[in-house]
Amino acid sequence: MDEFRGLDKQNANPVLLQWLGANTRAFRDAYALSEMIQWIWRTQIRNGEPVCVYMPSKKMRVIVERWLGVD
């Protein structure tokens, strides 16, 4: 089984967020989720094999669990 240790908080460049006018919590959370999904997809999960994911960041766990619909 492949092992993936989730990155800490994923944050977009604040200057870019200001320039895009997208410096909202919803956008920042969507960006963080997108980055985490991309990193997980780069493991062997894309081949249908199991992966153990560890996310030490509570913020990232909450964002991913909310996306997955986990209570």
mmCIF file with all atom_site columns, C-alpha atoms in Angstrom:
data_model
loop_
_atom_site.group_PDB
_atom_site.id
_atom_site.type_symbol
_atom_site.label_atom_id
_atom_site.label_alt_id
_atom_site.label_comp_id
_atom_site.label_asym_id
_atom_site.label_entity_id
_atom_site.label_seq_id
_atom_site.pdbx_PDB_ins_code
_atom_site.Cartn_x
_atom_site.Cartn_y
_atom_site.Cartn_z
_atom_site.occupancy
_atom_site.B_iso_or_equiv
_atom_site.pdbx_formal_charge
_atom_site.auth_seq_id
_atom_site.auth_comp_id
_atom_site.auth_asym_id
_atom_site.auth_atom_id
_atom_site.pdbx_PDB_model_num
ATOM 1  C CA . MET A 1 1  ? 0.000   0.000  0.000   1.00 0.00 ? 1  MET A CA 1
ATOM 2  C CA . ASP A 1 2  ? 1.292   3.417  -0.932  1.00 0.00 ? 2  ASP A CA 1
ATOM 3  C CA . GLU A 1 3  ? 1.494   6.020  1.800   1.00 0.00 ? 3  GLU A CA 1
ATOM 4  C CA . PHE A 1 4  ? 0.788   9.718  1.404   1.00 0.00 ? 4  PHE A CA 1
ATOM 5  C CA . ARG A 1 5  ? 1.455   12.285 4.076   1.00 0.00 ? 5  ARG A CA 1
ATOM 6  C CA . GLY A 1 6  ? -0.700  15.277 3.345   1.00 0.00 ? 6  GLY A CA 1
ATOM 7  C CA . LEU A 1 7  ? 0.957   18.591 2.984   1.00 0.00 ? 7  LEU A CA 1
ATOM 8  C CA . ASP A 1 8  ? 0.392   21.192 5.599   1.00 0.00 ? 8  ASP A CA 1
ATOM 9  C CA . LYS A 1 9  ? -1.948  24.029 4.786   1.00 0.00 ? 9  LYS A CA 1
ATOM 10 C CA . GLN A 1 10 ? -2.163  24.777 1.083   1.00 0.00 ? 10 GLN A CA 1
ATOM 11 C CA . ASN A 1 11 ? -2.331  28.494 0.418   1.00 0.00 ? 11 ASN A CA 1
ATOM 12 C CA . ALA A 1 12 ? -2.491  30.472 -2.797  1.00 0.00 ? 12 ALA A CA 1
ATOM 13 C CA . ASN A 1 13 ? -0.179  33.431 -3.301  1.00 0.00 ? 13 ASN A CA 1
ATOM 14 C CA . PRO A 1 14 ? -1.871  36.352 -1.464  1.00 0.00 ? 14 PRO A CA 1
ATOM 15 C CA . VAL A 1 15 ? -0.754  38.885 -4.086  1.00 0.00 ? 15 VAL A CA 1
ATOM 16 C CA . LEU A 1 16 ? -2.373  36.765 -6.806  1.00 0.00 ? 16 LEU A CA 1
ATOM 17 C CA . LEU A 1 17 ? -5.563  36.442 -4.748  1.00 0.00 ? 17 LEU A CA 1
ATOM 18 C CA . GLN A 1 18 ? -5.774  40.223 -4.390  1.00 0.00 ? 18 GLN A CA 1
ATOM 19 C CA . TRP A 1 19 ? -5.137  40.730 -8.108  1.00 0.00 ? 19 TRP A CA 1
ATOM 20 C CA . LEU A 1 20 ? -7.867  38.215 -8.992  1.00 0.00 ? 20 LEU A CA 1
ATOM 21 C CA . GLY A 1 21 ? -10.226 39.714 -6.427  1.00 0.00 ? 21 GLY A CA 1
ATOM 22 C CA . ALA A 1 22 ? -10.597 36.207 -5.021  1.00 0.00 ? 22 ALA A CA 1
ATOM 23 C CA . ASN A 1 23 ? -9.337  36.648 -1.478  1.00 0.00 ? 23 ASN A CA 1
ATOM 24 C CA . THR A 1 24 ? -12.340 34.965 0.145   1.00 0.00 ? 24 THR A CA 1
ATOM 25 C CA . ARG A 1 25 ? -12.394 32.024 2.517   1.00 0.00 ? 25 ARG A CA 1
ATOM 26 C CA . ALA A 1 26 ? -14.448 29.981 0.038   1.00 0.00 ? 26 ALA A CA 1
ATOM 27 C CA . PHE A 1 27 ? -11.881 30.526 -2.729  1.00 0.00 ? 27 PHE A CA 1
ATOM 28 C CA . ARG A 1 28 ? -8.924  29.812 -0.434  1.00 0.00 ? 28 ARG A CA 1
ATOM 29 C CA . ASP A 1 29 ? -10.567 26.581 0.791   1.00 0.00 ? 29 ASP A CA 1
ATOM 30 C CA . ALA A 1 30 ? -11.368 25.518 -2.790  1.00 0.00 ? 30 ALA A CA 1
ATOM 31 C CA . TYR A 1 31 ? -7.747  26.161 -3.770  1.00 0.00 ? 31 TYR A CA 1
ATOM 32 C CA . ALA A 1 32 ? -6.456  24.124 -0.813  1.00 0.00 ? 32 ALA A CA 1
ATOM 33 C CA . LEU A 1 33 ? -8.830  21.254 -1.649  1.00 0.00 ? 33 LEU A CA 1
ATOM 34 C CA . SER A 1 34 ? -7.788  21.287 -5.302  1.00 0.00 ? 34 SER A CA 1
ATOM 35 C CA . GLU A 1 35 ? -4.107  21.107 -4.360  1.00 0.00 ? 35 GLU A CA 1
ATOM 36 C CA . MET A 1 36 ? -4.690  18.233 -1.921  1.00 0.00 ? 36 MET A CA 1
ATOM 37 C CA . ILE A 1 37 ? -6.729  16.236 -4.462  1.00 0.00 ? 37 ILE A CA 1
ATOM 38 C CA . GLN A 1 38 ? -3.982  16.677 -7.062  1.00 0.00 ? 38 GLN A CA 1
ATOM 39 C CA . TRP A 1 39 ? -1.320  15.438 -4.639  1.00 0.00 ? 39 TRP A CA 1
ATOM 40 C CA . ILE A 1 40 ? -3.414  12.412 -3.639  1.00 0.00 ? 40 ILE A CA 1
ATOM 41 C CA . TRP A 1 41 ? -4.146  11.616 -7.300  1.00 0.00 ? 41 TRP A CA 1
ATOM 42 C CA . ARG A 1 42 ? -0.411  11.500 -8.030  1.00 0.00 ? 42 ARG A CA 1
ATOM 43 C CA . THR A 1 43 ? -0.085  8.441  -5.760  1.00 0.00 ? 43 THR A CA 1
ATOM 44 C CA . GLN A 1 44 ? -0.961  4.914  -6.875  1.00 0.00 ? 44 GLN A CA 1
ATOM 45 C CA . ILE A 1 45 ? -4.658  5.658  -6.227  1.00 0.00 ? 45 ILE A CA 1
ATOM 46 C CA . ARG A 1 46 ? -4.959  6.623  -9.892  1.00 0.00 ? 46 ARG A CA 1
ATOM 47 C CA . ASN A 1 47 ? -4.197  2.963  -10.697 1.00 0.00 ? 47 ASN A CA 1
ATOM 48 C CA . GLY A 1 48 ? -7.013  1.764  -8.444  1.00 0.00 ? 48 GLY A CA 1
ATOM 49 C CA . GLU A 1 49 ? -4.625  0.669  -5.701  1.00 0.00 ? 49 GLU A CA 1
ATOM 50 C CA . PRO A 1 50 ? -5.115  1.510  -2.007  1.00 0.00 ? 50 PRO A CA 1
ATOM 51 C CA . VAL A 1 51 ? -3.422  4.503  -0.457  1.00 0.00 ? 51 VAL A CA 1
ATOM 52 C CA . CYS A 1 52 ? -3.075  5.479  3.189   1.00 0.00 ? 52 CYS A CA 1
ATOM 53 C CA . VAL A 1 53 ? -3.485  9.255  3.548   1.00 0.00 ? 53 VAL A CA 1
ATOM 54 C CA . TYR A 1 54 ? -2.324  11.133 6.642   1.00 0.00 ? 54 TYR A CA 1
ATOM 55 C CA . MET A 1 55 ? -3.220  14.817 6.986   1.00 0.00 ? 55 MET A CA 1
ATOM 56 C CA . PRO A 1 56 ? -1.674  16.434 10.072  1.00 0.00 ? 56 PRO A CA 1
ATOM 57 C CA . SER A 1 57 ? -3.341  19.776 9.348   1.00 0.00 ? 57 SER A CA 1
ATOM 58 C CA . LYS A 1 58 ? -6.786  19.993 10.971  1.00 0.00 ? 58 LYS A CA 1
ATOM 59 C CA . LYS A 1 59 ? -7.771  22.674 8.458   1.00 0.00 ? 59 LYS A CA 1
ATOM 60 C CA . MET A 1 60 ? -7.012  20.340 5.534   1.00 0.00 ? 60 MET A CA 1
ATOM 61 C CA . ARG A 1 61 ? -8.798  17.388 7.179   1.00 0.00 ? 61 ARG A CA 1
ATOM 62 C CA . VAL A 1 62 ? -11.926 19.491 7.710   1.00 0.00 ? 62 VAL A CA 1
ATOM 63 C CA . ILE A 1 63 ? -11.894 20.786 4.110   1.00 0.00 ? 63 ILE A CA 1
ATOM 64 C CA . VAL A 1 64 ? -11.431 17.287 2.633   1.00 0.00 ? 64 VAL A CA 1
ATOM 65 C CA . GLU A 1 65 ? -13.987 15.679 4.979   1.00 0.00 ? 65 GLU A CA 1
ATOM 66 C CA . ARG A 1 66 ? -16.532 18.375 4.104   1.00 0.00 ? 66 ARG A CA 1
ATOM 67 C CA . TRP A 1 67 ? -15.930 17.705 0.393   1.00 0.00 ? 67 TRP A CA 1
ATOM 68 C CA . LEU A 1 68 ? -16.329 13.939 0.942   1.00 0.00 ? 68 LEU A CA 1
ATOM 69 C CA . GLY A 1 69 ? -19.509 14.460 2.962   1.00 0.00 ? 69 GLY A CA 1
ATOM 70 C CA . VAL A 1 70 ? -18.039 12.958 6.139   1.00 0.00 ? 70 VAL A CA 1
ATOM 71 C CA . ASP A 1 71 ? -19.689 14.096 9.368   1.00 0.00 ? 71 ASP A CA 1
#
